[in-house]
mmCIF file of C-alpha atoms in Angstrom:
data_model
loop_
_atom_site.group_PDB
_atom_site.id
_atom_site.type_symbol
_atom_site.label_atom_id
_atom_site.label_comp_id
_atom_site.label_asym_id
_atom_site.label_seq_id
_atom_site.Cartn_x
_atom_site.Cartn_y
_atom_site.Cartn_z
ATOM 1 C CA UNK O 1 88.997 106.291 80.608
ATOM 2 C CA UNK O 2 89.341 109.595 78.802
ATOM 3 C CA UNK O 3 93.008 110.219 79.686
ATOM 4 C CA UNK O 4 96.308 108.393 79.463
ATOM 5 C CA UNK O 5 98.296 108.752 82.691
ATOM 6 C CA UNK O 6 102.005 109.312 82.293
ATOM 7 C CA UNK O 7 103.112 109.639 85.913
ATOM 8 C CA UNK O 8 101.256 107.395 88.377
ATOM 9 C CA UNK O 9 101.523 107.228 92.170
ATOM 10 C CA UNK O 10 100.250 104.040 93.833
ATOM 11 C CA UNK O 11 99.833 104.254 97.610
ATOM 12 C CA UNK O 12 100.502 100.807 99.033
ATOM 13 C CA UNK O 13 101.048 101.055 102.772
ATOM 14 C CA UNK O 14 100.661 97.786 104.632
ATOM 15 C CA UNK O 15 102.455 95.007 106.451
ATOM 16 C CA UNK O 16 105.043 92.938 104.612
ATOM 17 C CA UNK O 17 102.562 90.205 103.697
ATOM 18 C CA UNK O 18 99.993 92.793 102.562
ATOM 19 C CA UNK O 19 102.511 94.301 100.134
ATOM 20 C CA UNK O 20 103.187 90.842 98.666
ATOM 21 C CA UNK O 21 99.437 90.346 98.232
ATOM 22 C CA UNK O 22 99.201 93.703 96.435
ATOM 23 C CA UNK O 23 101.582 92.534 93.695
ATOM 24 C CA UNK O 24 98.841 91.262 91.342
ATOM 25 C CA UNK O 25 97.258 94.739 91.439
ATOM 26 C CA UNK O 26 100.611 96.413 90.760
ATOM 27 C CA UNK O 27 101.285 94.023 87.907
ATOM 28 C CA UNK O 28 97.843 94.800 86.445
ATOM 29 C CA UNK O 29 98.511 98.558 86.543
ATOM 30 C CA UNK O 30 101.900 98.050 84.881
ATOM 31 C CA UNK O 31 100.307 95.985 82.111
ATOM 32 C CA UNK O 32 97.467 98.495 81.669
ATOM 33 C CA UNK O 33 99.837 101.465 81.377
ATOM 34 C CA UNK O 34 103.100 100.037 80.013
ATOM 35 C CA UNK O 35 104.524 103.444 79.059
ATOM 36 C CA UNK O 36 103.653 105.316 82.257
ATOM 37 C CA UNK O 37 106.150 105.999 85.019
ATOM 38 C CA UNK O 38 104.923 104.248 88.170
ATOM 39 C CA UNK O 39 105.996 105.244 91.688
ATOM 40 C CA UNK O 40 104.831 103.283 94.735
ATOM 41 C CA UNK O 41 104.576 104.887 98.178
ATOM 42 C CA UNK O 42 105.203 102.033 100.580
ATOM 43 C CA UNK O 43 106.181 101.378 104.180
ATOM 44 C CA UNK O 44 109.387 99.720 105.306
ATOM 45 C CA UNK O 45 110.422 96.981 104.531
ATOM 46 C CA UNK O 46 107.845 96.712 101.739
ATOM 47 C CA UNK O 47 110.041 98.869 99.515
ATOM 48 C CA UNK O 48 112.368 95.926 98.919
ATOM 49 C CA UNK O 49 109.397 93.830 97.782
ATOM 50 C CA UNK O 50 108.315 96.516 95.319
ATOM 51 C CA UNK O 51 111.849 96.910 94.014
ATOM 52 C CA UNK O 52 112.211 93.152 93.563
ATOM 53 C CA UNK O 53 108.877 92.898 91.715
ATOM 54 C CA UNK O 54 109.964 95.144 88.873
ATOM 55 C CA UNK O 55 106.499 96.704 88.586
ATOM 56 C CA UNK O 56 107.566 100.191 89.695
ATOM 57 C CA UNK O 57 110.076 102.690 88.369
ATOM 58 C CA UNK O 58 110.599 104.244 91.803
ATOM 59 C CA UNK O 59 109.484 104.006 95.422
ATOM 60 C CA UNK O 60 108.789 106.485 98.192
ATOM 61 C CA UNK O 61 109.491 104.682 101.462
ATOM 62 C CA UNK O 62 107.647 105.944 104.529
ATOM 63 C CA UNK O 63 108.194 104.615 108.047
ATOM 64 C CA UNK O 64 104.563 104.815 109.168
ATOM 65 C CA UNK O 65 105.321 103.223 112.554
ATOM 66 C CA UNK O 66 107.887 105.934 113.342
ATOM 67 C CA UNK O 67 105.431 108.626 112.250
ATOM 68 C CA UNK O 68 102.716 107.129 114.439
ATOM 69 C CA UNK O 69 104.796 106.475 117.543
ATOM 70 C CA UNK O 70 107.495 109.128 117.281
ATOM 71 C CA UNK O 71 107.770 112.646 118.689
ATOM 72 C CA UNK O 72 104.628 114.340 117.346
ATOM 73 C CA UNK O 73 106.110 117.684 116.244
ATOM 74 C CA UNK O 74 108.860 115.842 114.408
ATOM 75 C CA UNK O 75 106.310 113.507 112.813
ATOM 76 C CA UNK O 76 104.305 116.495 111.558
ATOM 77 C CA UNK O 77 107.431 117.952 109.963
ATOM 78 C CA UNK O 78 108.195 114.626 108.281
ATOM 79 C CA UNK O 79 104.656 114.415 106.909
ATOM 80 C CA UNK O 80 105.033 117.926 105.463
ATOM 81 C CA UNK O 81 108.289 116.831 103.811
ATOM 82 C CA UNK O 82 106.551 113.772 102.313
ATOM 83 C CA UNK O 83 103.757 115.934 100.877
ATOM 84 C CA UNK O 84 106.313 118.340 99.391
ATOM 85 C CA UNK O 85 108.187 115.432 97.825
ATOM 86 C CA UNK O 86 104.992 114.027 96.314
ATOM 87 C CA UNK O 87 103.964 117.411 94.913
ATOM 88 C CA UNK O 88 107.406 117.957 93.412
ATOM 89 C CA UNK O 89 107.034 114.765 91.363
ATOM 90 C CA UNK O 90 103.875 116.124 89.648
ATOM 91 C CA UNK O 91 101.816 112.961 89.455
ATOM 92 C CA UNK O 92 98.827 113.025 87.124
ATOM 93 C CA UNK O 93 97.098 109.950 88.596
ATOM 94 C CA UNK O 94 96.975 108.586 92.170
ATOM 95 C CA UNK O 95 95.671 105.113 93.082
ATOM 96 C CA UNK O 96 95.223 104.406 96.808
ATOM 97 C CA UNK O 97 94.900 100.659 97.357
ATOM 98 C CA UNK O 98 94.431 100.890 101.136
ATOM 99 C CA UNK O 99 92.448 104.080 101.756
ATOM 100 C CA UNK O 100 93.266 105.033 105.287
ATOM 101 C CA UNK O 101 92.313 108.609 106.087
ATOM 102 C CA UNK O 102 95.958 109.692 106.092
ATOM 103 C CA UNK O 103 96.720 108.007 102.757
ATOM 104 C CA UNK O 104 93.640 109.611 101.185
ATOM 105 C CA UNK O 105 94.869 112.976 102.412
ATOM 106 C CA UNK O 106 98.273 112.303 100.892
ATOM 107 C CA UNK O 107 96.619 111.500 97.576
ATOM 108 C CA UNK O 108 94.483 114.620 97.748
ATOM 109 C CA UNK O 109 97.360 116.944 98.648
ATOM 110 C CA UNK O 110 99.470 115.471 95.846
ATOM 111 C CA UNK O 111 97.522 117.786 93.506
ATOM 112 C CA UNK O 112 97.166 114.957 91.005
ATOM 113 C CA UNK O 113 94.198 115.790 88.735
ATOM 114 C CA UNK O 114 92.917 112.185 88.794
ATOM 115 C CA UNK O 115 92.482 110.221 92.033
ATOM 116 C CA UNK O 116 91.144 106.663 92.455
ATOM 117 C CA UNK O 117 90.768 105.500 96.055
ATOM 118 C CA UNK O 118 89.555 102.266 97.636
ATOM 119 C CA UNK O 119 86.201 102.758 99.353
ATOM 120 C CA UNK O 120 86.300 101.616 102.985
ATOM 121 C CA UNK O 121 83.351 102.959 104.985
ATOM 122 C CA UNK O 122 84.383 104.244 108.398
ATOM 123 C CA UNK O 123 88.114 104.075 107.632
ATOM 124 C CA UNK O 124 88.686 106.193 104.537
ATOM 125 C CA UNK O 125 88.025 109.665 103.206
ATOM 126 C CA UNK O 126 87.267 108.371 99.737
ATOM 127 C CA UNK O 127 85.087 111.429 99.006
ATOM 128 C CA UNK O 128 88.452 113.044 98.261
ATOM 129 C CA UNK O 129 88.635 110.800 95.215
ATOM 130 C CA UNK O 130 87.352 112.253 91.959
ATOM 131 C CA UNK O 131 87.423 109.188 89.716
ATOM 132 C CA UNK O 132 84.266 107.898 88.060
ATOM 133 C CA UNK O 133 82.983 105.282 88.029
ATOM 134 C CA UNK O 134 83.758 104.389 91.638
ATOM 135 C CA UNK O 135 85.229 101.025 92.650
ATOM 136 C CA UNK O 136 83.061 98.581 94.633
ATOM 137 C CA UNK O 137 82.731 99.302 98.337
ATOM 138 C CA UNK O 138 85.200 97.287 100.410
ATOM 139 C CA UNK O 139 83.062 95.615 103.090
ATOM 140 C CA UNK O 140 86.072 94.027 104.805
ATOM 141 C CA UNK O 141 84.477 90.669 104.045
ATOM 142 C CA UNK O 142 86.609 87.906 105.615
ATOM 143 C CA UNK O 143 85.557 85.630 102.754
ATOM 144 C CA UNK O 144 87.005 87.968 100.119
ATOM 145 C CA UNK O 145 90.732 87.544 99.744
ATOM 146 C CA UNK O 146 92.883 90.650 100.100
ATOM 147 C CA UNK O 147 94.257 90.109 96.587
ATOM 148 C CA UNK O 148 90.718 90.462 95.219
ATOM 149 C CA UNK O 149 90.019 93.526 97.361
ATOM 150 C CA UNK O 150 93.050 95.241 95.835
ATOM 151 C CA UNK O 151 92.001 94.195 92.336
ATOM 152 C CA UNK O 152 88.488 95.544 92.957
ATOM 153 C CA UNK O 153 89.967 99.041 93.294
ATOM 154 C CA UNK O 154 91.121 98.755 89.666
ATOM 155 C CA UNK O 155 87.759 97.757 88.168
ATOM 156 C CA UNK O 156 87.030 101.355 87.034
ATOM 157 C CA UNK O 157 90.168 101.009 84.871
ATOM 158 C CA UNK O 158 88.538 98.064 83.071
ATOM 159 C CA UNK O 159 90.901 95.609 84.778
ATOM 160 C CA UNK O 160 88.710 92.570 85.410
ATOM 161 C CA UNK O 161 90.672 89.379 84.774
ATOM 162 C CA UNK O 162 94.118 89.940 86.242
ATOM 163 C CA UNK O 163 96.265 87.020 87.400
ATOM 164 C CA UNK O 164 95.746 86.559 91.160
ATOM 165 C CA UNK O 165 98.886 84.766 92.356
ATOM 166 C CA UNK O 166 101.761 87.031 93.503
ATOM 167 C CA UNK O 167 105.109 86.400 91.850
ATOM 168 C CA UNK O 168 108.606 87.538 92.830
ATOM 169 C CA UNK O 169 111.977 86.937 91.199
ATOM 170 C CA UNK O 170 115.155 87.874 93.089
ATOM 171 C CA UNK O 171 117.991 89.376 91.090
ATOM 172 C CA UNK O 172 121.209 87.468 90.272
ATOM 173 C CA UNK O 173 123.218 89.199 93.003
ATOM 174 C CA UNK O 174 120.678 88.077 95.606
ATOM 175 C CA UNK O 175 120.953 84.452 94.469
ATOM 176 C CA UNK O 176 124.739 84.729 94.660
ATOM 177 C CA UNK O 177 124.572 86.114 98.210
ATOM 178 C CA UNK O 178 122.092 83.451 99.377
ATOM 179 C CA UNK O 179 124.011 80.615 97.732
ATOM 180 C CA UNK O 180 127.231 81.830 99.329
ATOM 181 C CA UNK O 181 125.609 81.691 102.777
ATOM 182 C CA UNK O 182 124.262 78.186 102.141
ATOM 183 C CA UNK O 183 127.611 76.945 100.860
ATOM 184 C CA UNK O 184 129.366 78.420 103.872
ATOM 185 C CA UNK O 185 126.943 76.463 106.071
ATOM 186 C CA UNK O 186 127.629 73.344 103.977
ATOM 187 C CA UNK O 187 123.999 73.134 102.928
ATOM 188 C CA UNK O 188 124.877 72.293 99.319
ATOM 189 C CA UNK O 189 125.725 68.638 99.932
ATOM 190 C CA UNK O 190 122.812 67.264 97.908
ATOM 191 C CA UNK O 191 120.038 66.812 100.485
ATOM 192 C CA UNK O 192 116.798 68.700 99.795
ATOM 193 C CA UNK O 193 116.392 71.723 102.066
ATOM 194 C CA UNK O 194 113.307 72.424 104.192
ATOM 195 C CA UNK O 195 112.963 75.943 105.575
ATOM 196 C CA UNK O 196 111.544 76.642 109.025
ATOM 197 C CA UNK O 197 110.478 80.096 110.206
ATOM 198 C CA UNK O 198 109.611 80.124 113.942
ATOM 199 C CA UNK O 199 108.977 83.883 114.100
ATOM 200 C CA UNK O 200 105.767 85.937 113.953
ATOM 201 C CA UNK O 201 104.741 89.479 114.714
ATOM 202 C CA UNK O 202 102.667 88.434 117.723
ATOM 203 C CA UNK O 203 103.476 85.740 120.315
ATOM 204 C CA UNK O 204 99.974 84.269 119.991
ATOM 205 C CA UNK O 205 100.685 83.442 116.342
ATOM 206 C CA UNK O 206 103.854 81.447 117.030
ATOM 207 C CA UNK O 207 104.013 77.680 116.948
ATOM 208 C CA UNK O 208 106.219 76.723 119.919
ATOM 209 C CA UNK O 209 109.946 76.689 119.202
ATOM 210 C CA UNK O 210 110.177 73.242 120.769
ATOM 211 C CA UNK O 211 107.780 71.875 118.156
ATOM 212 C CA UNK O 212 109.799 73.410 115.332
ATOM 213 C CA UNK O 213 112.836 71.658 116.821
ATOM 214 C CA UNK O 214 110.966 68.328 116.938
ATOM 215 C CA UNK O 215 109.917 68.785 113.315
ATOM 216 C CA UNK O 216 113.531 69.399 112.333
ATOM 217 C CA UNK O 217 114.535 66.204 114.135
ATOM 218 C CA UNK O 218 111.854 64.199 112.283
ATOM 219 C CA UNK O 219 113.022 65.534 108.917
ATOM 220 C CA UNK O 220 116.659 64.721 109.648
ATOM 221 C CA UNK O 221 116.190 61.243 111.103
ATOM 222 C CA UNK O 222 113.348 59.987 108.887
ATOM 223 C CA UNK O 223 114.038 61.666 105.551
ATOM 224 C CA UNK O 224 117.700 62.743 105.540
ATOM 225 C CA UNK O 225 116.577 66.310 104.860
ATOM 226 C CA UNK O 226 118.460 69.456 105.846
ATOM 227 C CA UNK O 227 116.438 71.973 107.898
ATOM 228 C CA UNK O 228 117.260 75.644 107.340
ATOM 229 C CA UNK O 229 116.046 77.853 110.207
ATOM 230 C CA UNK O 230 115.454 81.485 109.284
ATOM 231 C CA UNK O 231 115.771 84.019 112.095
ATOM 232 C CA UNK O 232 113.785 87.250 111.823
ATOM 233 C CA UNK O 233 114.615 90.559 113.526
ATOM 234 C CA UNK O 234 112.124 89.895 116.337
ATOM 235 C CA UNK O 235 113.757 86.553 117.181
ATOM 236 C CA UNK O 236 117.377 87.704 116.991
ATOM 237 C CA UNK O 237 117.655 87.892 120.770
ATOM 238 C CA UNK O 238 116.936 84.141 120.843
ATOM 239 C CA UNK O 239 119.632 83.250 118.330
ATOM 240 C CA UNK O 240 121.938 81.497 120.814
ATOM 241 C CA UNK O 241 119.069 79.433 122.212
ATOM 242 C CA UNK O 242 117.908 78.500 118.713
ATOM 243 C CA UNK O 243 121.384 77.294 117.732
ATOM 244 C CA UNK O 244 121.398 75.089 120.832
ATOM 245 C CA UNK O 245 117.825 73.854 120.421
ATOM 246 C CA UNK O 246 117.837 72.701 116.795
ATOM 247 C CA UNK O 247 119.576 69.401 116.103
ATOM 248 C CA UNK O 248 122.629 69.137 113.855
ATOM 249 C CA UNK O 249 122.931 69.353 110.872
ATOM 250 C CA UNK O 250 120.358 72.175 110.936
ATOM 251 C CA UNK O 251 121.450 75.448 109.339
ATOM 252 C CA UNK O 252 120.585 78.748 111.045
ATOM 253 C CA UNK O 253 120.490 81.857 108.825
ATOM 254 C CA UNK O 254 120.396 85.309 110.381
ATOM 255 C CA UNK O 255 120.484 88.942 109.171
ATOM 256 C CA UNK O 256 119.289 88.282 105.635
ATOM 257 C CA UNK O 257 117.914 91.167 103.628
ATOM 258 C CA UNK O 258 114.439 90.686 102.152
ATOM 259 C CA UNK O 259 115.835 89.901 98.659
ATOM 260 C CA UNK O 260 118.377 87.474 100.140
ATOM 261 C CA UNK O 261 115.585 85.792 102.102
ATOM 262 C CA UNK O 262 113.565 85.398 98.905
ATOM 263 C CA UNK O 263 116.553 83.971 97.044
ATOM 264 C CA UNK O 264 117.308 81.486 99.829
ATOM 265 C CA UNK O 265 113.643 80.453 100.003
ATOM 266 C CA UNK O 266 113.670 79.725 96.278
ATOM 267 C CA UNK O 267 116.289 77.030 96.957
ATOM 268 C CA UNK O 268 113.997 75.141 99.349
ATOM 269 C CA UNK O 269 111.861 72.078 98.705
ATOM 270 C CA UNK O 270 109.290 73.253 101.317
ATOM 271 C CA UNK O 271 108.958 76.219 103.688
ATOM 272 C CA UNK O 272 107.165 75.707 107.042
ATOM 273 C CA UNK O 273 106.149 78.903 108.793
ATOM 274 C CA UNK O 274 103.823 80.711 111.106
ATOM 275 C CA UNK O 275 101.272 82.994 109.451
ATOM 276 C CA UNK O 276 103.556 85.972 108.835
ATOM 277 C CA UNK O 277 105.238 87.997 106.080
ATOM 278 C CA UNK O 278 108.094 85.644 105.058
ATOM 279 C CA UNK O 279 105.685 82.835 104.180
ATOM 280 C CA UNK O 280 104.062 85.121 101.595
ATOM 281 C CA UNK O 281 107.493 85.773 100.100
ATOM 282 C CA UNK O 282 108.211 82.034 99.953
ATOM 283 C CA UNK O 283 104.933 81.395 98.139
ATOM 284 C CA UNK O 284 105.646 84.265 95.730
ATOM 285 C CA UNK O 285 109.013 82.794 94.684
ATOM 286 C CA UNK O 286 107.271 79.485 93.980
ATOM 287 C CA UNK O 287 108.280 77.443 97.020
ATOM 288 C CA UNK O 288 105.633 75.060 98.446
ATOM 289 C CA UNK O 289 104.555 76.261 101.897
ATOM 290 C CA UNK O 290 103.042 74.817 105.066
ATOM 291 C CA UNK O 291 101.363 77.610 107.052
ATOM 292 C CA UNK O 292 100.485 77.334 110.768
ATOM 293 C CA UNK O 293 97.519 79.592 111.538
ATOM 294 C CA UNK O 294 95.939 80.538 114.873
ATOM 295 C CA UNK O 295 92.383 80.659 113.503
ATOM 296 C CA UNK O 296 89.875 77.829 113.120
ATOM 297 C CA UNK O 297 88.775 78.775 109.567
ATOM 298 C CA UNK O 298 90.327 80.202 106.372
ATOM 299 C CA UNK O 299 90.716 83.953 106.189
ATOM 300 C CA UNK O 300 91.402 86.684 103.646
ATOM 301 C CA UNK O 301 95.138 87.013 104.281
ATOM 302 C CA UNK O 302 96.459 83.508 103.639
ATOM 303 C CA UNK O 303 99.141 83.084 100.993
ATOM 304 C CA UNK O 304 98.084 82.269 97.452
ATOM 305 C CA UNK O 305 100.187 79.459 96.062
ATOM 306 C CA UNK O 306 99.920 76.556 93.673
ATOM 307 C CA UNK O 307 101.386 74.233 96.333
ATOM 308 C CA UNK O 308 100.504 74.829 99.964
ATOM 309 C CA UNK O 309 98.963 73.281 103.054
ATOM 310 C CA UNK O 310 97.113 75.587 105.471
ATOM 311 C CA UNK O 311 96.808 74.278 109.025
ATOM 312 C CA UNK O 312 94.177 76.082 111.107
ATOM 313 C CA UNK O 313 93.607 75.799 114.853
ATOM 314 C CA UNK O 314 91.902 77.756 117.626
ATOM 315 C CA UNK O 315 95.408 78.054 119.114
ATOM 316 C CA UNK O 316 98.435 77.561 116.931
ATOM 317 C CA UNK O 317 100.281 75.947 119.847
ATOM 318 C CA UNK O 318 97.884 72.971 119.738
ATOM 319 C CA UNK O 319 98.852 71.936 116.192
ATOM 320 C CA UNK O 320 100.610 68.580 116.454
ATOM 321 C CA UNK O 321 104.141 68.034 115.192
ATOM 322 C CA UNK O 322 103.066 64.803 113.506
ATOM 323 C CA UNK O 323 100.424 66.654 111.458
ATOM 324 C CA UNK O 324 102.891 69.318 110.312
ATOM 325 C CA UNK O 325 105.402 66.622 109.440
ATOM 326 C CA UNK O 326 102.779 64.777 107.378
ATOM 327 C CA UNK O 327 101.843 67.968 105.514
ATOM 328 C CA UNK O 328 105.519 68.664 104.810
ATOM 329 C CA UNK O 329 106.077 65.128 103.523
ATOM 330 C CA UNK O 330 103.024 65.441 101.292
ATOM 331 C CA UNK O 331 104.382 68.595 99.657
ATOM 332 C CA UNK O 332 107.774 66.963 99.256
ATOM 333 C CA UNK O 333 106.219 64.195 97.187
ATOM 334 C CA UNK O 334 104.131 66.464 94.960
ATOM 335 C CA UNK O 335 106.270 69.611 94.865
ATOM 336 C CA UNK O 336 109.819 70.479 93.952
ATOM 337 C CA UNK O 337 112.280 67.917 95.319
ATOM 338 C CA UNK O 338 115.291 68.992 93.290
ATOM 339 C CA UNK O 339 118.404 69.414 95.381
ATOM 340 C CA UNK O 340 120.304 72.608 95.852
ATOM 341 C CA UNK O 341 122.163 73.769 92.712
ATOM 342 C CA UNK O 342 120.737 70.869 90.711
ATOM 343 C CA UNK O 343 120.437 73.120 87.682
#
């Protein structure tokens, strides 16, 4: 590199789990340019992940779903406002980790003199980049993990041996809020806590609620464990049914912010979840995870964790409760079994 960037924009639009998997790349940029101001353009609710990570000085949150599905003239006006905001900040370097055509255009119209974009044939306009050398072409190889695809974009910056596992640390106020909720639910009585997340963005990726309930019953009766059921926004309409379905003394937590979710997950001995964003957060705060996946083979978007069990199936609904229970028990014996507030 022949220049030292002082004001960097990183474009990091993606789903919640994708943003978590981008954290090693963000950490690598922060370590490479410790004195630069870093701003991350990110979709909602990924902004809370970026803020919690500590790798950015500021965020620009963009509701890409609203722009895509909203009233078109209004969306065009909002895009113009975003471009004006980006130009006003006078970035000298733009890194686009995703390289959709619209994100490449945003990077180009930022007027930043240096632009490094991921190269995704058929999906990006990476010819709008002007950085040399170019990063490797992203072939969308299902065998290459998304973490490594993000890190590949940074190879022209001589970043070649970055740590690959995402890490998150909630702030003290988030721990206080999560602990208050758990105490209120009387979940601080000394039994290890096992988190269950029955939600997912698509119905085909959900393990049946009845099986989650059976798993909770196994953990209570056989191991004296306390299940904590986390309710996401897409499952909120089922809250009454979930309270009735899960056996006492299960705890049901609803309406947590992303940082509060992360703090609560850090108190768990194990987190059992469908293949969706919250399981990536759990892995990033260091909680062992059991992931239920509706594919027969590993793929590029699984969590990266030092303690996890990935359970693949042609249909997630066919995964047996007994197998999930065994995987959970296995992690309990090798992972963190400290009780709540043991420290």
